[in-house]
Each structure stands twice: as C-alpha cells, then as structure tokens.
PDB file of C-alpha atoms in Angstrom:
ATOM      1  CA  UNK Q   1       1.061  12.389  23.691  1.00  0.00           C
ATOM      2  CA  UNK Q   2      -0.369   9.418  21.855  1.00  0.00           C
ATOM      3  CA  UNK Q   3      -4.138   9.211  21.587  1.00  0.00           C
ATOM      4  CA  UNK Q   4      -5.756   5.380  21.934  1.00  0.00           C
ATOM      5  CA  UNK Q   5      -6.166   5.261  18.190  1.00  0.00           C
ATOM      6  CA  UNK Q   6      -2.806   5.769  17.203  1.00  0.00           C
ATOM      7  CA  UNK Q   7      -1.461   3.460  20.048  1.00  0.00           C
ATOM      8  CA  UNK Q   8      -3.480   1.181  18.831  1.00  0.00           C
ATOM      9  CA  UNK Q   9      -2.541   1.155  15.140  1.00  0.00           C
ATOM     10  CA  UNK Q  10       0.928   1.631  15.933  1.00  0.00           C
ATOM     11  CA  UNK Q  11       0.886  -1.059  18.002  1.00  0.00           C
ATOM     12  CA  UNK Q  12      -0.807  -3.141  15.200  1.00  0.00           C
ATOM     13  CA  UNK Q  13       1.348  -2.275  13.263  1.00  0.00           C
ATOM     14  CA  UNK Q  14       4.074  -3.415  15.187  1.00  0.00           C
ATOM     15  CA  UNK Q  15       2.538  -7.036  15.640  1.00  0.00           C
ATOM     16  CA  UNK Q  16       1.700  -7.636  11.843  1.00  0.00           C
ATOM     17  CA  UNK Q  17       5.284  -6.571  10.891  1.00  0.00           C
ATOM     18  CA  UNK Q  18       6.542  -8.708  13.349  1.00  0.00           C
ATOM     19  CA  UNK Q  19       4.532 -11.595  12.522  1.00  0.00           C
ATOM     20  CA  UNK Q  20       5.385 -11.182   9.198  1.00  0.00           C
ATOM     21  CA  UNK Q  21       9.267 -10.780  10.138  1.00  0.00           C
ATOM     22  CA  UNK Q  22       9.371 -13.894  12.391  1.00  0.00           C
ATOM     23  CA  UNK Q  23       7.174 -16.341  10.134  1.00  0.00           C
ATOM     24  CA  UNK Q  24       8.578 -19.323   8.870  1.00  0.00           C
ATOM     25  CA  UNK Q  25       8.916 -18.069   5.356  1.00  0.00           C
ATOM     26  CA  UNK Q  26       6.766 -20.186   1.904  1.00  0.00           C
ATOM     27  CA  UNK Q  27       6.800 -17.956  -0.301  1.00  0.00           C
ATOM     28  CA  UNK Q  28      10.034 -17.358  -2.384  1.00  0.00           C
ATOM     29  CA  UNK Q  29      11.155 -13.286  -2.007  1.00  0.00           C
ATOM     30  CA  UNK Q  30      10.300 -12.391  -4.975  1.00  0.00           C
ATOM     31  CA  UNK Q  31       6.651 -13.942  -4.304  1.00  0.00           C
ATOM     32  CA  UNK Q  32       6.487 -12.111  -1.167  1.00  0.00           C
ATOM     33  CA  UNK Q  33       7.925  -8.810  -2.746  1.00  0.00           C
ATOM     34  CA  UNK Q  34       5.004  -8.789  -5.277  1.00  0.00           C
ATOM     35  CA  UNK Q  35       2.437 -10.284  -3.398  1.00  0.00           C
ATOM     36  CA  UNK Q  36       3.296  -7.369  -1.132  1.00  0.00           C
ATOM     37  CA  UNK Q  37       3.082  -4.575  -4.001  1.00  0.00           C
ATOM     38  CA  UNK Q  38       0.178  -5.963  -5.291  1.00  0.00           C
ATOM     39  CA  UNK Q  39      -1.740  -5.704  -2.249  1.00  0.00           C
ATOM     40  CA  UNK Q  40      -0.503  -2.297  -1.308  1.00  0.00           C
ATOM     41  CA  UNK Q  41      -1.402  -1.335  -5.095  1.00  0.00           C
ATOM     42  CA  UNK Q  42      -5.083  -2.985  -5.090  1.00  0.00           C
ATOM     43  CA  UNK Q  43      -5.521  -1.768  -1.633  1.00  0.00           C
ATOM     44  CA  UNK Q  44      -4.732   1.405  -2.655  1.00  0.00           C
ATOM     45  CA  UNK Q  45      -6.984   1.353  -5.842  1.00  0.00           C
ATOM     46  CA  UNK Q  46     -10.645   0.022  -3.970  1.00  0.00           C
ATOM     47  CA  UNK Q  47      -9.631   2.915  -1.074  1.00  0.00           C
ATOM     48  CA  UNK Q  48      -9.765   5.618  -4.073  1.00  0.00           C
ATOM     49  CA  UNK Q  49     -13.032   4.993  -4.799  1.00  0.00           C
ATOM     50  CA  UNK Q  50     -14.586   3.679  -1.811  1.00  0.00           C
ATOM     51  CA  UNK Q  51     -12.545   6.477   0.494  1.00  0.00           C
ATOM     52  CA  UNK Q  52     -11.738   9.095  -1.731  1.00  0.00           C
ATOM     53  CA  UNK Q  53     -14.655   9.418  -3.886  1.00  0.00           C
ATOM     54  CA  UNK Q  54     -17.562   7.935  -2.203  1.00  0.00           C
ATOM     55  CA  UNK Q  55     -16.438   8.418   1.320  1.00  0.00           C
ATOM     56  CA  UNK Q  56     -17.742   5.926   2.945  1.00  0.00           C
ATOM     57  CA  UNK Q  57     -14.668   4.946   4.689  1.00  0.00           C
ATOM     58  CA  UNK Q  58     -11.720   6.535   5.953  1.00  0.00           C
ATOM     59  CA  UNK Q  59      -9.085   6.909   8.508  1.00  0.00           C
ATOM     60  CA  UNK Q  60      -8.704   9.144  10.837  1.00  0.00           C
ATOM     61  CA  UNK Q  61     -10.058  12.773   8.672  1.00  0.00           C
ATOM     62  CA  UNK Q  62     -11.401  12.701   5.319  1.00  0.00           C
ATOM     63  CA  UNK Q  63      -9.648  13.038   2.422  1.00  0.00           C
ATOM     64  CA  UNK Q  64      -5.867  12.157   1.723  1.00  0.00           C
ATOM     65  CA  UNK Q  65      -3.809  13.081   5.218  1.00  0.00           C
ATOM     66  CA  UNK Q  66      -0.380  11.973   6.030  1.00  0.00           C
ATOM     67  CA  UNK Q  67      -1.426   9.284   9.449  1.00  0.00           C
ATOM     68  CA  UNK Q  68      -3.292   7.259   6.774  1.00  0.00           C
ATOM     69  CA  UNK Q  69      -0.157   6.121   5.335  1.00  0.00           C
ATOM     70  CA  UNK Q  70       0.360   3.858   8.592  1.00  0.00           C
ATOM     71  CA  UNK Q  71      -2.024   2.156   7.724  1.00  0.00           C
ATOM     72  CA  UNK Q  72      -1.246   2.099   4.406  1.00  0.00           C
ATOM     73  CA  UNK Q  73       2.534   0.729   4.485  1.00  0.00           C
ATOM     74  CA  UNK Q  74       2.109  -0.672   7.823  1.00  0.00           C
ATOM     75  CA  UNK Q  75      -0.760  -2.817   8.280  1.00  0.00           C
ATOM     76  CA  UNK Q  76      -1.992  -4.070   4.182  1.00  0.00           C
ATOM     77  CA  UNK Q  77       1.719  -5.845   3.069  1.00  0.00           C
ATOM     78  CA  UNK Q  78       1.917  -7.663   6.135  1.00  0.00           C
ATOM     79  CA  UNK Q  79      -1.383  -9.123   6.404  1.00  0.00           C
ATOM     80  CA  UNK Q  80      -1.213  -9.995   2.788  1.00  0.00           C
ATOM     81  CA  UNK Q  81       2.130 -11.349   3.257  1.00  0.00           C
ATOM     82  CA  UNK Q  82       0.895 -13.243   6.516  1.00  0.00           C
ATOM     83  CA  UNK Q  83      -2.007 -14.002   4.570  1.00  0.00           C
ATOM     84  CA  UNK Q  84      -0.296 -15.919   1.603  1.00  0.00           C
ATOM     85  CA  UNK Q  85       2.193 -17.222   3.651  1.00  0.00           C
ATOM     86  CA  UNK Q  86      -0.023 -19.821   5.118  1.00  0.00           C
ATOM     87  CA  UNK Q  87      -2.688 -20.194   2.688  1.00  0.00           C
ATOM     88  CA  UNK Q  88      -3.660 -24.024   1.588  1.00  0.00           C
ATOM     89  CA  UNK Q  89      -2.933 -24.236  -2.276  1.00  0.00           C
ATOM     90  CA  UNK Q  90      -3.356 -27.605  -3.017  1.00  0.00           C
ATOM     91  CA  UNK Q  91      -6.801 -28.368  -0.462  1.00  0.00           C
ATOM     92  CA  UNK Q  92     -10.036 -26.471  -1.908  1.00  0.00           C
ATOM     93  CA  UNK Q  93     -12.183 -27.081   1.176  1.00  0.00           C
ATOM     94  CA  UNK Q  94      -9.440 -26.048   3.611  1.00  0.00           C
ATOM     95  CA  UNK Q  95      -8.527 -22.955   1.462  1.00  0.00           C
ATOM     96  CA  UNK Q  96     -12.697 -21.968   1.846  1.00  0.00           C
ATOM     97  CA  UNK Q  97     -12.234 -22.159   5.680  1.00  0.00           C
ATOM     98  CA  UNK Q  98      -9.286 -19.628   5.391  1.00  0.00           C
ATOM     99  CA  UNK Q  99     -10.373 -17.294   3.259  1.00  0.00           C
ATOM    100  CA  UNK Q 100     -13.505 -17.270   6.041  1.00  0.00           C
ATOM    101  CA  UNK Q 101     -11.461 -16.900   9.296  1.00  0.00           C
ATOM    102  CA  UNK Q 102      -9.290 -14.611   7.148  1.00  0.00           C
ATOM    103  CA  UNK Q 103     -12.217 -12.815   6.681  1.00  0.00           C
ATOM    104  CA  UNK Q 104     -13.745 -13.279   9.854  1.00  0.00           C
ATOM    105  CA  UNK Q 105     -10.397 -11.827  11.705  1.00  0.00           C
ATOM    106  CA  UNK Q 106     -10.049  -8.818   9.329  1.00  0.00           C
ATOM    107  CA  UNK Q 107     -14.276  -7.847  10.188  1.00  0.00           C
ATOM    108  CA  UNK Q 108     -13.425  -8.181  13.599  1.00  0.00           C
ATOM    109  CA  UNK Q 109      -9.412  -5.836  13.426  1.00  0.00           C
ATOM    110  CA  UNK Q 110     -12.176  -3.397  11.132  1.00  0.00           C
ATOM    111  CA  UNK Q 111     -14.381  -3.269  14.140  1.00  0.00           C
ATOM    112  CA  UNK Q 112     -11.549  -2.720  16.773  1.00  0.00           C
ATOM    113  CA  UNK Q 113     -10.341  -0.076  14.676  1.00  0.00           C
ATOM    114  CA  UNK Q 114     -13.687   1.544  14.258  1.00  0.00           C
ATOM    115  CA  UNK Q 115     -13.723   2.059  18.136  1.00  0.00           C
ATOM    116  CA  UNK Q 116     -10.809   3.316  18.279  1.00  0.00           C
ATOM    117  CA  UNK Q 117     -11.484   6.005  16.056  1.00  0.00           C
ATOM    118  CA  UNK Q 118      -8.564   5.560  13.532  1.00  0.00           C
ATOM    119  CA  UNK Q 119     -10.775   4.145  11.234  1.00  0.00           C
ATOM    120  CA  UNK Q 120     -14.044   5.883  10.410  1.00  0.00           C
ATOM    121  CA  UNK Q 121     -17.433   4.767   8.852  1.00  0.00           C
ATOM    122  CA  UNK Q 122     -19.155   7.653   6.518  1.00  0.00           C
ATOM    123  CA  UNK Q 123     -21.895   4.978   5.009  1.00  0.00           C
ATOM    124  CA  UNK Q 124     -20.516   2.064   4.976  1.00  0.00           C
ATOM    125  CA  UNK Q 125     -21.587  -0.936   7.126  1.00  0.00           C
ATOM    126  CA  UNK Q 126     -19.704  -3.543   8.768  1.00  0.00           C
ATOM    127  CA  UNK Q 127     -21.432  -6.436   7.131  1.00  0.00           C
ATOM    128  CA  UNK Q 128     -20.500  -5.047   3.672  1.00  0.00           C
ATOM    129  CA  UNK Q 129     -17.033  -5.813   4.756  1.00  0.00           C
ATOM    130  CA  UNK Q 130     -18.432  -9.232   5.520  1.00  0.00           C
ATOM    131  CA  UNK Q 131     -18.911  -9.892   1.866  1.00  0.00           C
ATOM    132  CA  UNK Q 132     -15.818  -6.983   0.237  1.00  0.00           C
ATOM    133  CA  UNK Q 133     -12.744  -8.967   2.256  1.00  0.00           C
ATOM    134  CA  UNK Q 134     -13.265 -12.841   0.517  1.00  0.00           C
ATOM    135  CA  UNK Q 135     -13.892 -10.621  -2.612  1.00  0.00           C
ATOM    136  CA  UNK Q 136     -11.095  -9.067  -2.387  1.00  0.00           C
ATOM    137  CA  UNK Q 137      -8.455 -11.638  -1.227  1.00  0.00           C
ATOM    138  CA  UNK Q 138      -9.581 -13.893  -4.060  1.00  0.00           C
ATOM    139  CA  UNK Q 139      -8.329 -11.065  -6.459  1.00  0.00           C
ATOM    140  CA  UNK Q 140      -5.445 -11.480  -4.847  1.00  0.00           C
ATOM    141  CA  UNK Q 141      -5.245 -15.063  -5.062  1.00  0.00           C
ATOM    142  CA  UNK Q 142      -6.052 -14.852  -8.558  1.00  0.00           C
ATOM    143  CA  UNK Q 143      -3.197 -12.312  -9.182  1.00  0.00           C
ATOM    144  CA  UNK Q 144      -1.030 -14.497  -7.824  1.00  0.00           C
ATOM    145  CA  UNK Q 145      -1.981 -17.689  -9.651  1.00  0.00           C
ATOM    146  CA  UNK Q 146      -1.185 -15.528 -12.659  1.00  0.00           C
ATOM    147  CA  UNK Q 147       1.966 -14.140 -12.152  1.00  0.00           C
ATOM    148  CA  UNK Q 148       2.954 -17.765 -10.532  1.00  0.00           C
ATOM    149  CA  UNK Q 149       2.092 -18.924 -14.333  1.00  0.00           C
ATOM    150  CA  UNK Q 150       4.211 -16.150 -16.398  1.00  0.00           C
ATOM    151  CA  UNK Q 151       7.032 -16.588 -14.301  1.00  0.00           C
ATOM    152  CA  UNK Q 152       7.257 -20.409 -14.340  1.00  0.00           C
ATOM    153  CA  UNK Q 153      11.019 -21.062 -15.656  1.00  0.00           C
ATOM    154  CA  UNK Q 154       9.543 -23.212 -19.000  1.00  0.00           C
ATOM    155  CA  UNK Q 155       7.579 -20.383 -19.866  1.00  0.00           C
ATOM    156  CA  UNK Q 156      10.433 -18.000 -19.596  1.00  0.00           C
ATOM    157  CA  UNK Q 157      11.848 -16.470 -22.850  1.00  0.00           C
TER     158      UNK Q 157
END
C-alpha cells in the first residue's frame, strides 16, 4: 500500500512531468536537455552539503536511500524545465516577479511536502528557503546565459 507521502510525490511527479511534456515548447532541445542536467547536477551538489553533510534537510530517512531519487529525477528537471520554459528574457521587471512567484510556489510545494512527511526538516527553516530558491534559480539563469553565449553559431570554432 501507498502511504500519503509517496502518493503525494508520485502524484507530483506525475503533474510536473506532464506539464513539462504538454508545454508549448521555447527552448530549443538541446537548451532543455542541459538546462535539465544542469539543474539535476546543481540540485544534486547544494543537497550534498545541505542534506548529506549538514542534515538539515532530507527526504524521507537520512542519509542517501533509494525513494529520494523520485524526487531527484522526477520532480528538479521538470520544474527547471517548466521553469525556463516561460521565463521573461528580454523584460527585467517582469523576470523579478517570476523569479518571486517561482519562488513563492516552490516555498509553498516545500511546505506541502513537509506535511506529508516525504520531505523532512532536521534544522532548517522554511523562510531560509524563502531567500535559498531566487538564489538558486539565478545560478541557473546565469548558467544558462553562459552556455547560451559559447554555443552561439559565430562563436563556434
């Protein structure tokens, strides 16, 4: 039998992938394929030390466990896909407001799936998230603004 929390990240799961599926694609595939591994990959890195080491985080048990790679590979490429996908380049105020509701609906999935017991605090507050999420999806951004430079076709050798 399924317990709430995994129905509930399954089923998140589900929606994010399928969100990301359906969308209206902006991004070229190859922008989407390393936007994607990037994400994973930095996801992956601030978890090590914020999960791993300093365990103030985690999901479901401490320490590495297999359930935690739903979350992993199921939930952080498609929200980062979904994400850039929609993300205003070319307005600076509208691409502040963004990154805010971005942030503002990630705090509130974080708090859904602190009830649901998938996710766990060990330290950590909510309102840190509040301030780690537009910190974090601007490294993102910034990522991409580079490799969007080294792989512009004039600067290709």
């Amino acid at each position: 039998m399924v317990n709430s929390a995994m129905a509930f990240l399954l089923i998140s799961v589900a929606i994010f992938n399928g969100v990301a599926f359906l969308m209206p694609k902006r991004l070229r595939r190859t922008d989407m394929f390393v936007v994607a591994l990037f994400g994973l990959t930095f996801q992956n890195f601030v978890d090590m030390f914020v999960n791993v080491k300093y365990d103030l985080y985690g999901f479901f048990q401490k320490g590495v466990d297999w359930p935690s790679l739903i979350p992993m590979l199921g939930l952080f490429p498609s929200a980062i896909l979904i994400f850039f996908n929609y993300y205003p380049w070319n307005h600076r105020i509208r691409s502040v407001l963004y990154v805010g509701m971005a942030t503002a609906f990630l705090v509130g999935f974080e708090y859904l799936s602190l009830l649901t017991d998938y996710f766990y605090y060990n330290g950590w507050k909510l309102w840190w998230s509040v301030i780690e999420y537009p910190l974090l999806l601007y490294i993102n951004i910034a990522f991409y603004k580079i490799y969007r430079t080294l792989t512009r076709p004039d600067d290709a050798r």
